Short mmCIF file of C-alpha atoms in Angstrom, two decimals:
data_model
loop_
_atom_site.label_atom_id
_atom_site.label_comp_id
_atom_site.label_asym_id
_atom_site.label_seq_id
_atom_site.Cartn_x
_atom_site.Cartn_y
_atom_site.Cartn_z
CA UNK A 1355 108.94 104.73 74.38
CA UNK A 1356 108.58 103.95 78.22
CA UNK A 1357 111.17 105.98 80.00
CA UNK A 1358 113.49 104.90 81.93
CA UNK A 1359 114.36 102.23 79.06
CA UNK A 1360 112.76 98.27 79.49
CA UNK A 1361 115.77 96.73 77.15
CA UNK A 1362 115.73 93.64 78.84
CA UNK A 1363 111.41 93.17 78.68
CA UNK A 1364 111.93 94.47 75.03
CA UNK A 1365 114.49 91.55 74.31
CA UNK A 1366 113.16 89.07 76.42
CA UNK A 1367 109.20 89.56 76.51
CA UNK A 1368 108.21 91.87 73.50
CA UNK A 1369 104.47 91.00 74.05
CA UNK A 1370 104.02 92.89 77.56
CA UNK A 1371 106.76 95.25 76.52
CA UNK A 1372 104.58 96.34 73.68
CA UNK A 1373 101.91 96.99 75.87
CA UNK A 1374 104.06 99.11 77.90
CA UNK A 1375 105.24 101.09 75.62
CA UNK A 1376 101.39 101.50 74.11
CA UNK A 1377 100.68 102.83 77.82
CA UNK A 1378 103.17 105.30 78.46
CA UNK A 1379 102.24 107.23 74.57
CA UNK A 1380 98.33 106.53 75.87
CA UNK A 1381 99.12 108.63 79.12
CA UNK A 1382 101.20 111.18 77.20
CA UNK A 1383 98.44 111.83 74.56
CA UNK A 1384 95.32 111.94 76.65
CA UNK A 1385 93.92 114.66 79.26
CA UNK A 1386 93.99 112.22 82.03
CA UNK A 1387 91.77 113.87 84.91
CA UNK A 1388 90.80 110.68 86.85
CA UNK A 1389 91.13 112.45 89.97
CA UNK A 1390 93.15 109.40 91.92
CA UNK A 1391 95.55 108.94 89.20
CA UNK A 1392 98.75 111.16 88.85
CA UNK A 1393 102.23 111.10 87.20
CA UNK A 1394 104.91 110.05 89.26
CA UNK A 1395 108.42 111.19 88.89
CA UNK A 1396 111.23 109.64 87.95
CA UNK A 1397 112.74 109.09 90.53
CA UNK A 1398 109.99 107.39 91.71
CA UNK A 1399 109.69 105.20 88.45
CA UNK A 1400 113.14 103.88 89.20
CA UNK A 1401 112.51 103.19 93.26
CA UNK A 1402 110.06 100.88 92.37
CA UNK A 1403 112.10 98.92 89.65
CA UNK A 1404 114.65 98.14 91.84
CA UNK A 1405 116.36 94.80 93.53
CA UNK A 1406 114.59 96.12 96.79
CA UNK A 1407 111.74 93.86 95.20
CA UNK A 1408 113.52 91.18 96.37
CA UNK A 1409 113.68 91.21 99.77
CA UNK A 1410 111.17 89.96 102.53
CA UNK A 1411 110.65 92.03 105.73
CA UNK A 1412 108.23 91.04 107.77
CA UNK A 1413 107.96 92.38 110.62
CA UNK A 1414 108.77 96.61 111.39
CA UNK A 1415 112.51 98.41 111.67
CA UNK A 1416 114.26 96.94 114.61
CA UNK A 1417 111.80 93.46 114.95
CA UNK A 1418 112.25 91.57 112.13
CA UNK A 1419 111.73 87.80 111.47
CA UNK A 1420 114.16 87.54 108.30
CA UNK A 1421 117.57 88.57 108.40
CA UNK A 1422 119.51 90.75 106.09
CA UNK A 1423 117.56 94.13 107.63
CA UNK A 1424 120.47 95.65 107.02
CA UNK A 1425 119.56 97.83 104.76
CA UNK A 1426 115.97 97.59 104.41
CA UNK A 1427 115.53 98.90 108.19
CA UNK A 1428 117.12 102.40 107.94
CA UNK A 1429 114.94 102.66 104.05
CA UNK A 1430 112.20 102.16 105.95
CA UNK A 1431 112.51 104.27 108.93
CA UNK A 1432 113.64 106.90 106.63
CA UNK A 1433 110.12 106.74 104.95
CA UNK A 1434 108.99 107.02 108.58
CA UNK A 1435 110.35 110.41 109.59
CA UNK A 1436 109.55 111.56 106.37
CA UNK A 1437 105.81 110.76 106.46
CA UNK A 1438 106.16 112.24 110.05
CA UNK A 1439 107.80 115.58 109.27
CA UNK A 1440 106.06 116.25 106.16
CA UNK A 1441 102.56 115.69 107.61
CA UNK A 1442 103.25 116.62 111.80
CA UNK A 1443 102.14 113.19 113.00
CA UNK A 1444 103.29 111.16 115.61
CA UNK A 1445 103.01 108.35 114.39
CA UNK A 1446 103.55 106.79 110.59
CA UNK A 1447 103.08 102.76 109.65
CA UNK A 1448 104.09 102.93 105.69
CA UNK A 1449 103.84 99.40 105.31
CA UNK A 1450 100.06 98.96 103.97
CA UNK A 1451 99.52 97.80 100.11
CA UNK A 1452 96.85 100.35 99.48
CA UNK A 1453 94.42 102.50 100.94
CA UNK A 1454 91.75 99.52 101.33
CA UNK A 1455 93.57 97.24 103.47
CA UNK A 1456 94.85 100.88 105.12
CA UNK A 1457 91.21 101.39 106.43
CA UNK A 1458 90.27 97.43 107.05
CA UNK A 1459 93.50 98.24 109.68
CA UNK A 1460 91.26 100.56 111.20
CA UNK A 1461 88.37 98.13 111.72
CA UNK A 1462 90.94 95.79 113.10
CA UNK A 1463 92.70 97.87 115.71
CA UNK A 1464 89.60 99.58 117.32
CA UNK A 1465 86.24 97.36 116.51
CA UNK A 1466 85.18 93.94 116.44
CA UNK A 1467 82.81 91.79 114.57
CA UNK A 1468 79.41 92.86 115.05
CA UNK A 1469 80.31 96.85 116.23
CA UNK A 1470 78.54 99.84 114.90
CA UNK A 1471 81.05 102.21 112.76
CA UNK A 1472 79.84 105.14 110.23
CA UNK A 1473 80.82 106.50 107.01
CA UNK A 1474 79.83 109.13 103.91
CA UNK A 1475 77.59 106.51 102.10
CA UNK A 1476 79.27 105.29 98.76
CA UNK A 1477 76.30 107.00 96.47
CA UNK A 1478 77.20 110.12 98.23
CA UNK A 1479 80.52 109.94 97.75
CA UNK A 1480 82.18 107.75 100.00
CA UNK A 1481 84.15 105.00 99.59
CA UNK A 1482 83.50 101.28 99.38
CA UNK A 1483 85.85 100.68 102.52
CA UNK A 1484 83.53 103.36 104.67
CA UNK A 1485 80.80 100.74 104.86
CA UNK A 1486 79.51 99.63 101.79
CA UNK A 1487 77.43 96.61 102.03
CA UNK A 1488 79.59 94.35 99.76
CA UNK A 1489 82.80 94.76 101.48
CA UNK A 1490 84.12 92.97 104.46
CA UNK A 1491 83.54 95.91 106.92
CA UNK A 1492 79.52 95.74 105.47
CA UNK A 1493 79.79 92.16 106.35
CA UNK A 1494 81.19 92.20 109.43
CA UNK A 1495 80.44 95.03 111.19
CA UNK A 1496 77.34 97.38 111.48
CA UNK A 1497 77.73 100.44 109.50
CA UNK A 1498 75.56 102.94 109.74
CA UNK A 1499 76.12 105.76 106.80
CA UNK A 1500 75.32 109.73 106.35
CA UNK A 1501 75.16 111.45 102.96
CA UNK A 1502 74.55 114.84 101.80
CA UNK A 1503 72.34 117.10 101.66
CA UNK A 1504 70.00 117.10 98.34
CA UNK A 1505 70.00 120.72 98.46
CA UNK A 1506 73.43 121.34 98.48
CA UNK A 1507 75.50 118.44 98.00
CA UNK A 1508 77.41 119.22 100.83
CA UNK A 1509 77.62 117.19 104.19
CA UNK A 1510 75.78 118.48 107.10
CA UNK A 1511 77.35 118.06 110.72
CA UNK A 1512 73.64 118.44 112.25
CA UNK A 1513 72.77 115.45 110.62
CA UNK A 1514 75.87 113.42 110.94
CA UNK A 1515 75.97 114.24 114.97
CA UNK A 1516 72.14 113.16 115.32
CA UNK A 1517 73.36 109.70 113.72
CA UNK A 1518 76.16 109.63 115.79
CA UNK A 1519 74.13 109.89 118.81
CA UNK A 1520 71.55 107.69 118.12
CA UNK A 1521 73.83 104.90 116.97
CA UNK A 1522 77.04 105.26 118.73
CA UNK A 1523 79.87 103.90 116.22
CA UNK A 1524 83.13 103.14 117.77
CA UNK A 1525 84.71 104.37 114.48
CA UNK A 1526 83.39 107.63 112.32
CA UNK A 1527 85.00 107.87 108.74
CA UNK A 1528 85.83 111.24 106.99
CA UNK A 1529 86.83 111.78 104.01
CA UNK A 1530 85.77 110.26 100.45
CA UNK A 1531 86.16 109.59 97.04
CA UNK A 1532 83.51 111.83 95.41
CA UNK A 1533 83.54 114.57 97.49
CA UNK A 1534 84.50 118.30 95.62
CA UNK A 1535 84.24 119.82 98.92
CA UNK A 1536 86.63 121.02 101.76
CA UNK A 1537 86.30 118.05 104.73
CA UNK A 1538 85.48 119.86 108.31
CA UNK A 1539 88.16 117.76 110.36
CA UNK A 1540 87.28 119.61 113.46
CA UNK A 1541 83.97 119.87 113.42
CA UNK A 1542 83.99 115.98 113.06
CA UNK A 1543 85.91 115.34 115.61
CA UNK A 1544 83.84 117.61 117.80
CA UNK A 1545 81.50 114.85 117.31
CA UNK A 1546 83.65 111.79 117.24
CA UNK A 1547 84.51 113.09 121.16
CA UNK A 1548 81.04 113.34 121.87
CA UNK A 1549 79.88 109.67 121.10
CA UNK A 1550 83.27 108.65 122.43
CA UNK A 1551 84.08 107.44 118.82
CA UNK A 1552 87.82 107.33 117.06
CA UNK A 1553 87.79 109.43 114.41
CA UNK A 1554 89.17 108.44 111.18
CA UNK A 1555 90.34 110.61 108.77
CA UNK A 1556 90.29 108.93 105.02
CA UNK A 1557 92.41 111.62 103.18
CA UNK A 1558 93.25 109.59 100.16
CA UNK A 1559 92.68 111.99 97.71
CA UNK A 1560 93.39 115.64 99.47
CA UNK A 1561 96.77 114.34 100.90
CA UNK A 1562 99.04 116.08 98.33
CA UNK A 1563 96.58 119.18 98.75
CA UNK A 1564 96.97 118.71 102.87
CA UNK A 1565 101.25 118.67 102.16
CA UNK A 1566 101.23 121.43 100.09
CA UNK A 1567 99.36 123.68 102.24
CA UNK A 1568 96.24 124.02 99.85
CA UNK A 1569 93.35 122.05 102.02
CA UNK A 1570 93.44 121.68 106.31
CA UNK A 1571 94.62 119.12 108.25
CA UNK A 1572 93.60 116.44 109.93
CA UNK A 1573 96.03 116.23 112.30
CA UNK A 1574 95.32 117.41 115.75
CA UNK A 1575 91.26 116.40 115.41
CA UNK A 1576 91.78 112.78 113.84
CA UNK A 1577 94.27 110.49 115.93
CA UNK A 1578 93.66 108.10 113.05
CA UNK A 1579 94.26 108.98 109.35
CA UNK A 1580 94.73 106.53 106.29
CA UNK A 1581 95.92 107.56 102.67
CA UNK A 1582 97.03 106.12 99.93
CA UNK A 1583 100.32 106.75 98.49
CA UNK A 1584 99.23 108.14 95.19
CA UNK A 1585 97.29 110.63 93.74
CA UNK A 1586 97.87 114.09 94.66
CA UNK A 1587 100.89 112.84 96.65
CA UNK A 1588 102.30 111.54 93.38
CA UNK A 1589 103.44 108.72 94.73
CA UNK A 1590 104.14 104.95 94.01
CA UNK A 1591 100.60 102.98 94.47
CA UNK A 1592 101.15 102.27 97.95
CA UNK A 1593 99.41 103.43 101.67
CA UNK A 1594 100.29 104.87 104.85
CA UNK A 1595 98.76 105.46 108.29
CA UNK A 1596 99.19 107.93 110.83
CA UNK A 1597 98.14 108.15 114.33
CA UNK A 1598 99.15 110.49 117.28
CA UNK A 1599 100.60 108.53 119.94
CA UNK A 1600 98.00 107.01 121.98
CA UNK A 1601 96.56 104.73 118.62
CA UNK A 1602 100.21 104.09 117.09
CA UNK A 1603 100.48 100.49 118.63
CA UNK A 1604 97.08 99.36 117.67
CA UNK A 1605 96.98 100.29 114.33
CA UNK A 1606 100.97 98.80 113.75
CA UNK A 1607 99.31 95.46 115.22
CA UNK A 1608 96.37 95.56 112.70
CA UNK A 1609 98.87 96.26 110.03
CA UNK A 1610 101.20 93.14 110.82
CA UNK A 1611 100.70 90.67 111.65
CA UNK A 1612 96.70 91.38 112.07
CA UNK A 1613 96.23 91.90 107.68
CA UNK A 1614 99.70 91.25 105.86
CA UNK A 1615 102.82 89.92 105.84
CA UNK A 1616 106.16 91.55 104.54
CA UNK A 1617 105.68 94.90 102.96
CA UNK A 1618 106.73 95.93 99.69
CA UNK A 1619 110.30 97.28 100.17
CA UNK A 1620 110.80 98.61 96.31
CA UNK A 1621 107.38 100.44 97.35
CA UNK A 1622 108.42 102.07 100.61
CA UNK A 1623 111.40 103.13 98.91
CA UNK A 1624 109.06 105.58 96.18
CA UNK A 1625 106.90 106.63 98.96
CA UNK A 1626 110.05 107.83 100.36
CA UNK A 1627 111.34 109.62 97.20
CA UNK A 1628 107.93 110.98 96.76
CA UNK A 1629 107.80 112.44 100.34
CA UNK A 1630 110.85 113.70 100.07
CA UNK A 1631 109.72 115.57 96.43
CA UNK A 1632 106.24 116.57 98.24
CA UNK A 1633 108.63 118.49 100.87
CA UNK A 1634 110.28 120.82 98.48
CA UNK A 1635 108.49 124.78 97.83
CA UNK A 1636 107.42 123.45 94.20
CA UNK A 1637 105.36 120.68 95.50
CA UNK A 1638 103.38 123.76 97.73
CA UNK A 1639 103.29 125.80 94.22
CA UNK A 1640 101.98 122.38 92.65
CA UNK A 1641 98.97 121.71 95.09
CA UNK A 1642 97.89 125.74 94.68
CA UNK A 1643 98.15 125.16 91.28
CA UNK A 1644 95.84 121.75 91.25
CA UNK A 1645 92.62 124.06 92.86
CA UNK A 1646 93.03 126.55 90.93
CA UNK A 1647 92.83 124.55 87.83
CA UNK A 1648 89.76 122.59 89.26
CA UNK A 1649 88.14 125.88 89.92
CA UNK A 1650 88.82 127.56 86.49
CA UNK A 1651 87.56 124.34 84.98
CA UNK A 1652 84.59 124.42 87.50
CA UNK A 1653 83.52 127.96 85.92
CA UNK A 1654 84.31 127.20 82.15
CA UNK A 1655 81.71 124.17 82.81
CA UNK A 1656 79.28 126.01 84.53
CA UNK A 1657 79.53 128.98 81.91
CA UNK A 1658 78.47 125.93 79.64
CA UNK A 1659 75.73 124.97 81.27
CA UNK A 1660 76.57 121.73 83.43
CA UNK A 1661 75.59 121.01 86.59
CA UNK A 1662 78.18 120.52 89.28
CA UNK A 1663 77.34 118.49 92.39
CA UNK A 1664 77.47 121.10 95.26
CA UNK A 1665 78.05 123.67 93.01
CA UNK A 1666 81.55 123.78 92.53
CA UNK A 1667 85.35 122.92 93.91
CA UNK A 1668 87.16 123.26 96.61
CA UNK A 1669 90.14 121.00 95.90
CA UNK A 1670 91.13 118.91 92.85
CA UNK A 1671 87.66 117.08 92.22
CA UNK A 1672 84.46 118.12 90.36
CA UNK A 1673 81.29 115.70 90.38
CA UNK A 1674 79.09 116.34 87.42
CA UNK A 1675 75.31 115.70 86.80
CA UNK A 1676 74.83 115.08 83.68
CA UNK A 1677 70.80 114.55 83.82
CA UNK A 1678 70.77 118.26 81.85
CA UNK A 1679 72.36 117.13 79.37
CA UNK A 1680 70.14 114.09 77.67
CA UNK A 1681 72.86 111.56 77.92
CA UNK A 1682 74.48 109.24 80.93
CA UNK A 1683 77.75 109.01 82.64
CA UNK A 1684 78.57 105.87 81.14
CA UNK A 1685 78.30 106.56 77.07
CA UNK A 1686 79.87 110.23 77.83
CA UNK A 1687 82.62 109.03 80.01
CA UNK A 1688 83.38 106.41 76.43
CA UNK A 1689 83.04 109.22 74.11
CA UNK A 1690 85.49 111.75 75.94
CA UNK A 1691 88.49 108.91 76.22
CA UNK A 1692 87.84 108.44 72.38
CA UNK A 1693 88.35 112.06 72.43
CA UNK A 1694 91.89 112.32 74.31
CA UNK A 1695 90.11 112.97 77.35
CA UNK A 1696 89.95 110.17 80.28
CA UNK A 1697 87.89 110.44 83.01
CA UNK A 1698 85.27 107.89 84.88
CA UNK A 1699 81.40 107.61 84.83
CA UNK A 1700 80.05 107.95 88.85
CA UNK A 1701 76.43 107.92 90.70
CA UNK A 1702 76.03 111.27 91.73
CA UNK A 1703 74.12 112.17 95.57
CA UNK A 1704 70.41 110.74 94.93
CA UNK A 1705 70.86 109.42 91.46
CA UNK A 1706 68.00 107.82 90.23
CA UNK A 1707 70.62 105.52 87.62
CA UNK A 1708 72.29 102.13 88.77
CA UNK A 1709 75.82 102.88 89.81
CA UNK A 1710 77.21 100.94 86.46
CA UNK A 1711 75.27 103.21 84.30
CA UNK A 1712 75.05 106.39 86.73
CA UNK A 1713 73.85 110.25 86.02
CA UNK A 1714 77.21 111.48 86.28
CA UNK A 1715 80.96 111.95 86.07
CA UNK A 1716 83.81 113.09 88.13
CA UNK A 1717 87.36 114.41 86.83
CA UNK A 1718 89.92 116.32 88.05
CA UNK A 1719 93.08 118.39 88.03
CA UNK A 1720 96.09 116.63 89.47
CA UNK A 1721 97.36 114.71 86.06
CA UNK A 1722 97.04 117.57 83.90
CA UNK A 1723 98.56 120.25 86.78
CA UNK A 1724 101.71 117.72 86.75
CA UNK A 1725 102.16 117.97 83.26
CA UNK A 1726 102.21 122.18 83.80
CA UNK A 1727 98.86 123.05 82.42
CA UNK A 1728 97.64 125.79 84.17
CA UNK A 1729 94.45 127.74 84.61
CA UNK A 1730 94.44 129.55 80.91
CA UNK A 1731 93.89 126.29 79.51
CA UNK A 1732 90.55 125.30 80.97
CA UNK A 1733 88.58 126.71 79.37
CA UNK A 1734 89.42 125.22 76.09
CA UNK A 1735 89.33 121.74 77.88
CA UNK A 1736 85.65 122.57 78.66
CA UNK A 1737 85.37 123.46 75.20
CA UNK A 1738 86.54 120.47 74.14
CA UNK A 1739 84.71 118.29 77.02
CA UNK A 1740 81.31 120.07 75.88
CA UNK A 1741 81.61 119.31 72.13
CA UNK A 1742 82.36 115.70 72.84
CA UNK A 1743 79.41 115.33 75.13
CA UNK A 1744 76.91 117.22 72.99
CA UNK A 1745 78.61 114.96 69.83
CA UNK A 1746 77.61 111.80 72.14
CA UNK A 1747 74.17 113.06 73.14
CA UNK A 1748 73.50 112.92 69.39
CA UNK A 1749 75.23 109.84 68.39
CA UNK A 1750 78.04 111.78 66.44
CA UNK A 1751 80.85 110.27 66.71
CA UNK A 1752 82.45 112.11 64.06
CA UNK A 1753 84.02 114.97 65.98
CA UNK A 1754 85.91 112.83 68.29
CA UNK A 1755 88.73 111.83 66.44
CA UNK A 1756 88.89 115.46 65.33
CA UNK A 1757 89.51 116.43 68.82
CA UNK A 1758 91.89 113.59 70.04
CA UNK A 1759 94.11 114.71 68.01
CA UNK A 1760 93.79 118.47 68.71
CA UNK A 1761 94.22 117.65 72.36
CA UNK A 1762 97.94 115.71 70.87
CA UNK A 1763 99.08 118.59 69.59
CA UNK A 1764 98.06 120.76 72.58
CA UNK A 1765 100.04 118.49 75.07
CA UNK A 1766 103.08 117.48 72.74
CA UNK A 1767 104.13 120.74 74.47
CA UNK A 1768 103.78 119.19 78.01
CA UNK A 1769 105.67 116.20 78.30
CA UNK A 1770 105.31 113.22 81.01
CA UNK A 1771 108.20 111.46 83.41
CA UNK A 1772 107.64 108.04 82.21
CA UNK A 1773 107.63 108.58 78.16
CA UNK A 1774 109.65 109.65 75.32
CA UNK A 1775 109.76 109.72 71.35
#
């Protein structure tokens, strides 16, 4: 059952509680190697379920428009320093709902309708909020996008400064959502400085890595950097941005009132808990521990035959084409979560497939590194990942049951915050 207890949903609403329940044995039984979903604590778990759900806050510690701060002022600013100290920024706003309207903050503090900014392109493994022509910031502003090289799969500076140049964005966006490889902050901002452009740093994804020691940091080269709340920070679904001093009014301006109104208190108090976990010497053994299970499962995949987008890992994500392999993201991506094994279908750099039925799929390591798994078992999890694929290539579905439950038994061993018998 869902841990801590739901008596009260269990009495009062058995229907969702059911459901509940259903997810929390789900995310105990499965490999779960979406790389932007994690396990948080529970500590965490119990932050978020509190009465600080209740309260409205608008405003930021010190200028409020409700009363009864009290309390809620010194939670947040605690949150604050924490972000601060744990990071080395100036400057921390914790009060965005999630990374999205984090980087639409951005656009609002330092561009205006109609201005050239530039991002990794979303088939090359960017994010939609970098510029993607269905959002509001490829509505209203002018993106202009770079990629990756074919030959690599890696991004080249050359090419992104010769864009830079000839477009002159007031904003440049680092950082993505499909990217397996370590992001140059200073060599970005080398050109940022050149064009005269802010540099944003989107570390959504590395920002447990970047706490822990095990990728570089953005700060010092990006006055501006967004992340979300969650994945490898395992925390609550939440956002934060941080700015050195010069960009930390703007951006608190864009945040409220310019996007949203009161922020989530029960949230800001798990991003606290969770910044205070990601502080302690196990969270640094943790994020070690992430890359080198994304690298041993790297190898055991490559040993197998499949082809990695830029040939490999340098943090917790790998990108997989799986062209080779006579079947599409999409139908292998279903056949591995019958299998106890959830991951997502994603376009890989130059994929010749529409992005809802794309070439490829990406996974990775920070889910299964919470649970303890460590390096020794990748290569059965390839194993397992290559019989399922090679089962769904054929139309066989009759191993995948088989190894569902082979994958129970493996992880019965490994048990979640959040779940119980």
């Amino acid at each position: 059952m869902h841990q801590p207890p739901i008596p009260h949903i269990d009495a009062e609403d058995p229907e969702i509680a059911g459901l509940i329940h259903d997810e929390a044995r789900r995310q105990h039984d499965k490999f779960r190697m979406i790389p932007s979903e994690n396990y948080v604590s529970l500590a965490v778990l119990e932050a978020v379920g509190t009465v600080l759900t209740n309260k409205y806050s608008e405003g930021y510690p010190g200028r409020r428009y409700y009363e009864g701060q009290q309390l809620i002022d010194p939670l947040e600013t605690i949150a604050i320093e924490r972000a601060k100290s744990l990071f080395g920024a100036e400057h921390a706003n914790v009060q965005p709902y999630s990374g999205s309207p984090a980087n639409l903050a951005v656009y609002l503090a330092f561009a205006k309708p109609g201005d050239t900014v530039m991002g990794l392109s979303l088939p090359m493994g960017g994010h939609l909020t970098h510029g993607a022509a269905p959002t509001i910031g490829g509505k209203w502003l002018r993106p202009v996008q770079y990629g990756v090289r074919r030959d690599t799969g890696r991004i080249d500076l050359d090419e992104v400064r010769d864009i830079a140049l000839r477009e002159r964005p007031k904003i440049i966006f680092c950082g993505g959502t499909a990217l397996p490889r370590t992001v140059d902050f200073p060599g970005f901002a080398a050109i940022a400085k050149e064009v005269g452009a802010v540099l944003a740093a989107d570390i959504a994804h590395i920002a447990g890595l970047i706490a822990g020691g095990a990728h570089p940091s953005p700060v010092g080269h990006a006055p501006v950097i967004t992340t979300t709340t969650h994945k490898t920070l395992r925390g609550p679904r939440g956002a934060m941005i941080m700015t050195d001093a010069e960009h930390a009014s703007a951006i608190d301006k864009a945040v409220f009132p310019g996007l949203q109104g009161g922020p989530h208190n029960h949230t800001t108090a798990g991003i606290a808990v969770a910044l205070r976990e990601a502080a302690q010497p196990s969270f640094r053994d943790y994020a070690a521990q992430v890359v080198k299970n994304a690298i041993a499962l790297a190898a055991a995949l490559q040993e197998r035959g499949y082809d990695l987008v830029s040939g490999g890992t340098d943090n917790h994500l790998l990108l997989v084409d799986l062209a080779s392999k006579g079947i599409a993201g999409k139908p292998a991506a279903k056949a591995l979560d019958r299998a106890g094994m959830e991951l997502n279908f994603n376009t890989v750099p130059y994929d010749q497939r529409k992005p809802f039925d794309p070439s490829g799929i990406r996974l990775g390591t920070p889910a299964l590194t919470t649970r303890g798994l460590t390096e020794v078992h990748m290569p059965q999890l390839a194993a397992w990942m290559d019989e399922a694929i090679t089962a769904a290539a054929k139309d066989d579905e009759a191993p995948l049951d088989r190894i569902a439950a082979e994958i129970r038994d493996l992880l019965s061993a490994y048990p979640i915050p959040g779940w119980s018998d």
